[in-house]
Amino acid sequence: MEKILEVKNIEKYYGTKTNLSKAIDNISFNVNKGEFIGIMGASGSGKTTLLNTISTIDKVTSGHIIINGEDITKLKGNKINKFRREELGFVFQDFNLLDTLTSYENIALALTIQRVNPKEINKRVTELAEKLGIKEILKKYPYQISGGQKQRVAVARAIITNPKLVLADEPTGALDSKAARQLLENFEFLNKKMNATILMVTHDAFTASYASRILFIKDGKIFNELIKGNDTRKQFFEKIIEVQTLLGGDLNDVI
């Protein structure tokens, strides 16, 4: 299997020498091409810090993160920005769409920055919008579309550059149950039909049940791992709840 992501013995400290806090404690794992990985853990467990270090938003204190053969812990300045723009896709809880741009322009922006030919941009945006069921809203602005449609535009924007890794931080957090299910079905489509590699942080067991493997983080360490295998989503969901119980979290926070 082709490794897209290798996380090797990473640690992350915050604070000063007299008051150090360890957010990530010697975490290692790999993600292969085409995997859909969920990262779960209670508030303060280190899961968001882990995602931030992989996304190049934050730097590790020690260890290495290798994405598509590139050690991102060694990149600086413009090289980090270029890598983030070309190799990573981001889906945020609050969409982060630009209100002054249409849905089409929001999706096309990354390609425009990369100076892709306008005809190629139009072809790629139109084809992807059709696959995600948002072709009819391409000319509309974010304030003219629903939350679920905004999230699908955000998904399209994240993958339009064919990134090596799609990173999602609580992607269903701002959605109602219907829109959340639609988004997760879109993720499932991207993963299974377009072979997108997805790494998703979530506190929600239902959302996590769409992934193929779950890493549970506790006190900055990997506490447990679940692999979906041949389980149905319902069976996988029940196993996730069992691990959440072992973690000692309040079930009201995860359902």
mmCIF file of C-alpha atoms in Angstrom:
data_model
loop_
_atom_site.group_PDB
_atom_site.id
_atom_site.type_symbol
_atom_site.label_atom_id
_atom_site.label_comp_id
_atom_site.label_asym_id
_atom_site.label_seq_id
_atom_site.Cartn_x
_atom_site.Cartn_y
_atom_site.Cartn_z
ATOM 1 C CA MET A 1 0.000 0.000 0.000
ATOM 2 C CA GLU A 2 1.152 3.520 -0.795
ATOM 3 C CA LYS A 3 1.677 5.607 2.347
ATOM 4 C CA ILE A 4 0.274 9.111 2.072
ATOM 5 C CA LEU A 5 0.934 10.121 5.685
ATOM 6 C CA GLU A 6 3.600 8.961 8.163
ATOM 7 C CA VAL A 7 3.516 10.385 11.679
ATOM 8 C CA LYS A 8 6.699 9.435 13.544
ATOM 9 C CA ASN A 9 7.122 9.907 17.296
ATOM 10 C CA ILE A 10 5.729 13.431 17.362
ATOM 11 C CA GLU A 11 5.500 15.500 20.530
ATOM 12 C CA LYS A 12 4.037 18.938 21.078
ATOM 13 C CA TYR A 13 4.650 21.097 24.146
ATOM 14 C CA TYR A 14 3.064 24.406 25.085
ATOM 15 C CA GLY A 15 4.119 26.902 27.720
ATOM 16 C CA THR A 16 7.452 27.792 29.309
ATOM 17 C CA LYS A 17 10.225 25.736 30.905
ATOM 18 C CA THR A 18 8.700 26.265 34.326
ATOM 19 C CA ASN A 19 5.154 25.473 33.199
ATOM 20 C CA LEU A 20 5.208 22.973 30.343
ATOM 21 C CA SER A 21 2.090 21.241 29.033
ATOM 22 C CA LYS A 22 2.369 18.219 26.723
ATOM 23 C CA ALA A 23 -0.437 18.242 24.140
ATOM 24 C CA ILE A 24 0.917 15.333 22.032
ATOM 25 C CA ASP A 25 2.886 12.537 23.664
ATOM 26 C CA ASN A 26 4.972 10.406 21.252
ATOM 27 C CA ILE A 27 2.279 9.622 18.654
ATOM 28 C CA SER A 28 3.065 7.454 15.618
ATOM 29 C CA PHE A 29 0.768 6.122 12.880
ATOM 30 C CA ASN A 30 0.489 5.772 9.085
ATOM 31 C CA VAL A 31 -2.309 6.511 6.637
ATOM 32 C CA ASN A 32 -2.404 4.696 3.303
ATOM 33 C CA LYS A 33 -3.726 6.090 0.034
ATOM 34 C CA GLY A 34 -7.520 5.871 -0.131
ATOM 35 C CA GLU A 35 -8.102 5.465 3.612
ATOM 36 C CA PHE A 36 -10.786 7.379 5.511
ATOM 37 C CA ILE A 37 -9.456 7.901 9.044
ATOM 38 C CA GLY A 38 -11.363 9.339 11.993
ATOM 39 C CA ILE A 39 -9.611 10.870 15.013
ATOM 40 C CA MET A 40 -11.658 10.939 18.210
ATOM 41 C CA GLY A 41 -11.101 12.024 21.785
ATOM 42 C CA ALA A 42 -12.551 14.135 24.561
ATOM 43 C CA SER A 43 -12.068 17.890 24.661
ATOM 44 C CA GLY A 44 -8.434 18.595 25.523
ATOM 45 C CA SER A 45 -7.235 15.138 24.454
ATOM 46 C CA GLY A 46 -4.910 16.527 21.778
ATOM 47 C CA LYS A 47 -6.886 15.552 18.671
ATOM 48 C CA THR A 48 -7.172 19.099 17.274
ATOM 49 C CA THR A 49 -3.500 19.809 18.037
ATOM 50 C CA LEU A 50 -2.636 16.624 16.135
ATOM 51 C CA LEU A 51 -4.664 17.763 13.125
ATOM 52 C CA ASN A 52 -3.096 21.228 13.284
ATOM 53 C CA THR A 53 0.429 19.797 13.164
ATOM 54 C CA ILE A 54 -0.441 17.572 10.184
ATOM 55 C CA SER A 55 -2.079 20.507 8.396
ATOM 56 C CA THR A 56 1.071 22.664 8.882
ATOM 57 C CA ILE A 57 -0.949 25.198 10.910
ATOM 58 C CA ASP A 58 1.152 24.300 13.971
ATOM 59 C CA LYS A 59 4.679 22.888 14.373
ATOM 60 C CA VAL A 60 5.711 19.811 16.351
ATOM 61 C CA THR A 61 8.237 20.119 19.177
ATOM 62 C CA SER A 62 9.906 16.871 18.073
ATOM 63 C CA GLY A 63 9.328 14.009 15.653
ATOM 64 C CA HIS A 64 8.502 13.926 11.949
ATOM 65 C CA ILE A 65 5.409 14.191 9.759
ATOM 66 C CA ILE A 66 5.850 12.949 6.207
ATOM 67 C CA ILE A 67 3.159 13.596 3.589
ATOM 68 C CA ASN A 68 3.582 12.050 0.145
ATOM 69 C CA GLY A 69 7.303 11.605 0.819
ATOM 70 C CA GLU A 70 7.879 15.203 2.009
ATOM 71 C CA ASP A 71 8.944 15.800 5.624
ATOM 72 C CA ILE A 72 6.786 18.837 6.403
ATOM 73 C CA THR A 73 8.532 19.414 9.752
ATOM 74 C CA LYS A 74 11.533 20.655 7.748
ATOM 75 C CA LEU A 75 9.600 23.086 5.542
ATOM 76 C CA LYS A 76 9.638 26.828 6.221
ATOM 77 C CA GLY A 77 8.071 30.031 4.933
ATOM 78 C CA ASN A 78 6.882 30.008 1.341
ATOM 79 C CA LYS A 79 7.639 26.295 0.972
ATOM 80 C CA ILE A 80 5.076 25.489 3.681
ATOM 81 C CA ASN A 81 2.499 27.753 2.031
ATOM 82 C CA LYS A 82 3.114 26.153 -1.362
ATOM 83 C CA PHE A 83 2.889 22.642 0.092
ATOM 84 C CA ARG A 84 -0.335 23.455 1.969
ATOM 85 C CA ARG A 85 -1.880 24.976 -1.161
ATOM 86 C CA GLU A 86 -0.935 22.155 -3.534
ATOM 87 C CA GLU A 87 -0.956 18.993 -1.442
ATOM 88 C CA LEU A 88 -3.636 19.509 1.228
ATOM 89 C CA GLY A 89 -7.378 20.084 1.150
ATOM 90 C CA PHE A 90 -9.301 21.559 4.108
ATOM 91 C CA VAL A 91 -12.931 21.245 5.207
ATOM 92 C CA PHE A 92 -13.819 23.497 8.159
ATOM 93 C CA GLN A 93 -16.760 23.401 10.551
ATOM 94 C CA ASP A 94 -17.755 26.982 9.684
ATOM 95 C CA PHE A 95 -17.273 26.536 5.902
ATOM 96 C CA ASN A 96 -14.819 29.510 5.507
ATOM 97 C CA LEU A 97 -16.359 30.483 2.162
ATOM 98 C CA LEU A 98 -15.725 33.991 0.845
ATOM 99 C CA ASP A 99 -19.030 35.903 0.830
ATOM 100 C CA THR A 100 -17.994 38.159 -2.063
ATOM 101 C CA LEU A 101 -17.419 35.192 -4.398
ATOM 102 C CA THR A 102 -19.985 32.896 -6.013
ATOM 103 C CA SER A 103 -19.933 29.173 -5.276
ATOM 104 C CA TYR A 104 -18.119 28.651 -8.592
ATOM 105 C CA GLU A 105 -15.498 31.276 -7.718
ATOM 106 C CA ASN A 106 -14.982 29.834 -4.206
ATOM 107 C CA ILE A 107 -14.343 26.386 -5.668
ATOM 108 C CA ALA A 108 -12.143 27.703 -8.487
ATOM 109 C CA LEU A 109 -10.030 30.036 -6.333
ATOM 110 C CA ALA A 110 -7.204 27.566 -5.594
ATOM 111 C CA LEU A 111 -6.890 26.687 -9.287
ATOM 112 C CA THR A 112 -6.881 30.380 -10.201
ATOM 113 C CA ILE A 113 -4.023 30.971 -7.748
ATOM 114 C CA GLN A 114 -2.153 28.088 -9.387
ATOM 115 C CA ARG A 115 -2.735 29.794 -12.773
ATOM 116 C CA VAL A 116 -4.562 26.849 -14.266
ATOM 117 C CA ASN A 117 -6.034 27.528 -17.722
ATOM 118 C CA PRO A 118 -9.600 28.984 -17.411
ATOM 119 C CA LYS A 119 -11.050 26.300 -19.718
ATOM 120 C CA GLU A 120 -9.500 23.582 -17.536
ATOM 121 C CA ILE A 121 -10.834 25.305 -14.408
ATOM 122 C CA ASN A 122 -14.342 25.427 -15.852
ATOM 123 C CA LYS A 123 -14.160 21.752 -16.847
ATOM 124 C CA ARG A 124 -12.968 20.605 -13.434
ATOM 125 C CA VAL A 125 -15.365 22.762 -11.407
ATOM 126 C CA THR A 126 -18.382 21.771 -13.524
ATOM 127 C CA GLU A 127 -17.582 18.047 -13.403
ATOM 128 C CA LEU A 128 -17.025 18.066 -9.646
ATOM 129 C CA ALA A 129 -20.130 20.168 -8.967
ATOM 130 C CA GLU A 130 -22.189 17.660 -10.930
ATOM 131 C CA LYS A 131 -20.807 14.755 -8.902
ATOM 132 C CA LEU A 132 -21.610 16.564 -5.634
ATOM 133 C CA GLY A 133 -25.050 17.722 -6.742
ATOM 134 C CA ILE A 134 -24.355 21.464 -6.567
ATOM 135 C CA LYS A 135 -24.237 22.411 -10.249
ATOM 136 C CA GLU A 136 -27.424 24.476 -9.966
ATOM 137 C CA ILE A 137 -25.989 26.764 -7.257
ATOM 138 C CA LEU A 138 -22.637 27.610 -8.861
ATOM 139 C CA LYS A 139 -23.745 31.163 -9.686
ATOM 140 C CA LYS A 140 -25.144 31.800 -6.210
ATOM 141 C CA TYR A 141 -23.330 33.505 -3.339
ATOM 142 C CA PRO A 142 -22.890 31.809 0.079
ATOM 143 C CA TYR A 143 -25.686 33.876 1.673
ATOM 144 C CA GLN A 144 -28.092 32.554 -0.983
ATOM 145 C CA ILE A 145 -27.603 28.841 -0.237
ATOM 146 C CA SER A 146 -28.326 26.466 2.660
ATOM 147 C CA GLY A 147 -25.831 25.218 5.258
ATOM 148 C CA GLY A 148 -25.696 21.792 3.610
ATOM 149 C CA GLN A 149 -25.036 23.359 0.212
ATOM 150 C CA LYS A 150 -22.312 25.572 1.702
ATOM 151 C CA GLN A 151 -20.617 22.514 3.146
ATOM 152 C CA ARG A 152 -20.703 20.726 -0.217
ATOM 153 C CA VAL A 153 -19.192 23.812 -1.874
ATOM 154 C CA ALA A 154 -16.507 23.711 0.828
ATOM 155 C CA VAL A 155 -15.880 20.021 0.076
ATOM 156 C CA ALA A 156 -15.579 20.790 -3.636
ATOM 157 C CA ARG A 157 -13.131 23.602 -2.887
ATOM 158 C CA ALA A 158 -11.075 21.230 -0.715
ATOM 159 C CA ILE A 159 -10.622 18.578 -3.404
ATOM 160 C CA ILE A 160 -10.598 20.602 -6.647
ATOM 161 C CA THR A 161 -6.777 20.582 -6.690
ATOM 162 C CA ASN A 162 -6.667 16.772 -6.232
ATOM 163 C CA PRO A 163 -4.816 17.042 -2.899
ATOM 164 C CA LYS A 164 -2.887 14.109 -1.491
ATOM 165 C CA LEU A 165 -4.725 14.455 1.833
ATOM 166 C CA VAL A 166 -8.083 15.992 2.806
ATOM 167 C CA LEU A 167 -8.245 17.264 6.397
ATOM 168 C CA ALA A 168 -11.620 17.826 8.056
ATOM 169 C CA ASP A 169 -12.072 19.427 11.488
ATOM 170 C CA GLU A 170 -15.505 18.670 12.993
ATOM 171 C CA PRO A 171 -17.074 18.986 9.515
ATOM 172 C CA THR A 172 -20.637 18.240 10.681
ATOM 173 C CA GLY A 173 -20.509 20.421 13.795
ATOM 174 C CA ALA A 174 -22.511 23.323 12.315
ATOM 175 C CA LEU A 175 -25.017 21.186 10.368
ATOM 176 C CA ASP A 176 -28.451 19.782 11.174
ATOM 177 C CA SER A 177 -28.869 15.995 11.019
ATOM 178 C CA LYS A 178 -30.064 15.907 7.384
ATOM 179 C CA ALA A 179 -27.256 18.140 6.099
ATOM 180 C CA ALA A 180 -24.712 16.218 8.203
ATOM 181 C CA ARG A 181 -25.801 12.913 6.674
ATOM 182 C CA GLN A 182 -25.591 14.402 3.154
ATOM 183 C CA LEU A 183 -22.083 15.681 3.844
ATOM 184 C CA LEU A 184 -20.931 12.313 5.190
ATOM 185 C CA GLU A 185 -22.380 10.574 2.142
ATOM 186 C CA ASN A 186 -20.362 13.019 0.021
ATOM 187 C CA PHE A 187 -17.230 12.117 2.006
ATOM 188 C CA GLU A 188 -18.037 8.446 1.474
ATOM 189 C CA PHE A 189 -18.398 9.110 -2.277
ATOM 190 C CA LEU A 190 -15.076 10.994 -2.393
ATOM 191 C CA ASN A 191 -13.356 8.194 -0.531
ATOM 192 C CA LYS A 192 -14.814 5.186 -2.349
ATOM 193 C CA LYS A 193 -15.426 6.536 -5.854
ATOM 194 C CA MET A 194 -12.666 9.154 -6.180
ATOM 195 C CA ASN A 195 -10.116 7.394 -3.920
ATOM 196 C CA ALA A 196 -9.636 10.519 -1.775
ATOM 197 C CA THR A 197 -7.573 10.060 1.399
ATOM 198 C CA ILE A 198 -9.402 11.703 4.305
ATOM 199 C CA LEU A 199 -8.345 12.479 7.881
ATOM 200 C CA MET A 200 -11.252 13.724 9.991
ATOM 201 C CA VAL A 201 -11.374 14.945 13.584
ATOM 202 C CA THR A 202 -14.755 14.494 15.235
ATOM 203 C CA HIS A 203 -16.276 14.053 18.682
ATOM 204 C CA ASP A 204 -19.422 12.516 17.178
ATOM 205 C CA ALA A 205 -19.791 8.724 16.988
ATOM 206 C CA PHE A 206 -22.323 8.824 14.141
ATOM 207 C CA THR A 207 -19.970 10.961 12.033
ATOM 208 C CA ALA A 208 -17.016 8.713 12.887
ATOM 209 C CA SER A 209 -18.940 5.592 11.823
ATOM 210 C CA TYR A 210 -18.503 6.632 8.167
ATOM 211 C CA ALA A 211 -14.708 6.242 8.469
ATOM 212 C CA SER A 212 -12.852 2.990 7.799
ATOM 213 C CA ARG A 213 -10.524 3.313 10.804
ATOM 214 C CA ILE A 214 -10.670 5.311 14.035
ATOM 215 C CA LEU A 215 -7.765 6.486 16.190
ATOM 216 C CA PHE A 216 -8.796 7.374 19.742
ATOM 217 C CA ILE A 217 -6.644 9.997 21.478
ATOM 218 C CA LYS A 218 -6.443 10.328 25.256
ATOM 219 C CA ASP A 219 -4.028 12.615 27.144
ATOM 220 C CA GLY A 220 -2.033 13.216 23.966
ATOM 221 C CA LYS A 221 -1.515 9.507 23.229
ATOM 222 C CA ILE A 222 -3.223 6.938 20.993
ATOM 223 C CA PHE A 223 -5.476 5.081 23.420
ATOM 224 C CA ASN A 224 -7.096 2.646 20.998
ATOM 225 C CA GLU A 225 -7.695 1.894 17.334
ATOM 226 C CA LEU A 226 -10.801 0.521 15.627
ATOM 227 C CA ILE A 227 -10.906 -0.898 12.100
ATOM 228 C CA LYS A 228 -14.308 -1.141 10.409
ATOM 229 C CA GLY A 229 -13.437 -4.161 8.268
ATOM 230 C CA ASN A 230 -16.622 -5.980 7.239
ATOM 231 C CA ASP A 231 -18.794 -4.420 9.948
ATOM 232 C CA THR A 232 -21.925 -2.561 8.977
ATOM 233 C CA ARG A 233 -21.957 1.116 9.863
ATOM 234 C CA LYS A 234 -24.387 0.340 12.708
ATOM 235 C CA GLN A 235 -22.038 -2.323 14.130
ATOM 236 C CA PHE A 236 -19.087 0.037 13.798
ATOM 237 C CA PHE A 237 -21.053 2.813 15.513
ATOM 238 C CA GLU A 238 -21.769 0.501 18.482
ATOM 239 C CA LYS A 239 -18.067 -0.379 18.799
ATOM 240 C CA ILE A 240 -17.164 3.316 18.745
ATOM 241 C CA ILE A 241 -19.609 3.944 21.612
ATOM 242 C CA GLU A 242 -17.998 1.092 23.583
ATOM 243 C CA VAL A 243 -14.536 2.636 23.234
ATOM 244 C CA GLN A 244 -15.906 6.072 24.174
ATOM 245 C CA THR A 245 -17.222 4.472 27.371
ATOM 246 C CA LEU A 246 -13.764 3.019 28.103
ATOM 247 C CA LEU A 247 -12.268 6.457 27.536
ATOM 248 C CA GLY A 248 -14.374 7.654 30.438
ATOM 249 C CA GLY A 249 -16.085 10.409 28.460
ATOM 250 C CA ASP A 250 -19.632 11.533 28.982
ATOM 251 C CA LEU A 251 -21.754 9.731 26.364
ATOM 252 C CA ASN A 252 -23.904 12.806 26.042
ATOM 253 C CA ASP A 253 -20.860 14.477 24.457
ATOM 254 C CA VAL A 254 -20.356 11.870 21.778
ATOM 255 C CA ILE A 255 -23.804 10.849 20.527
#
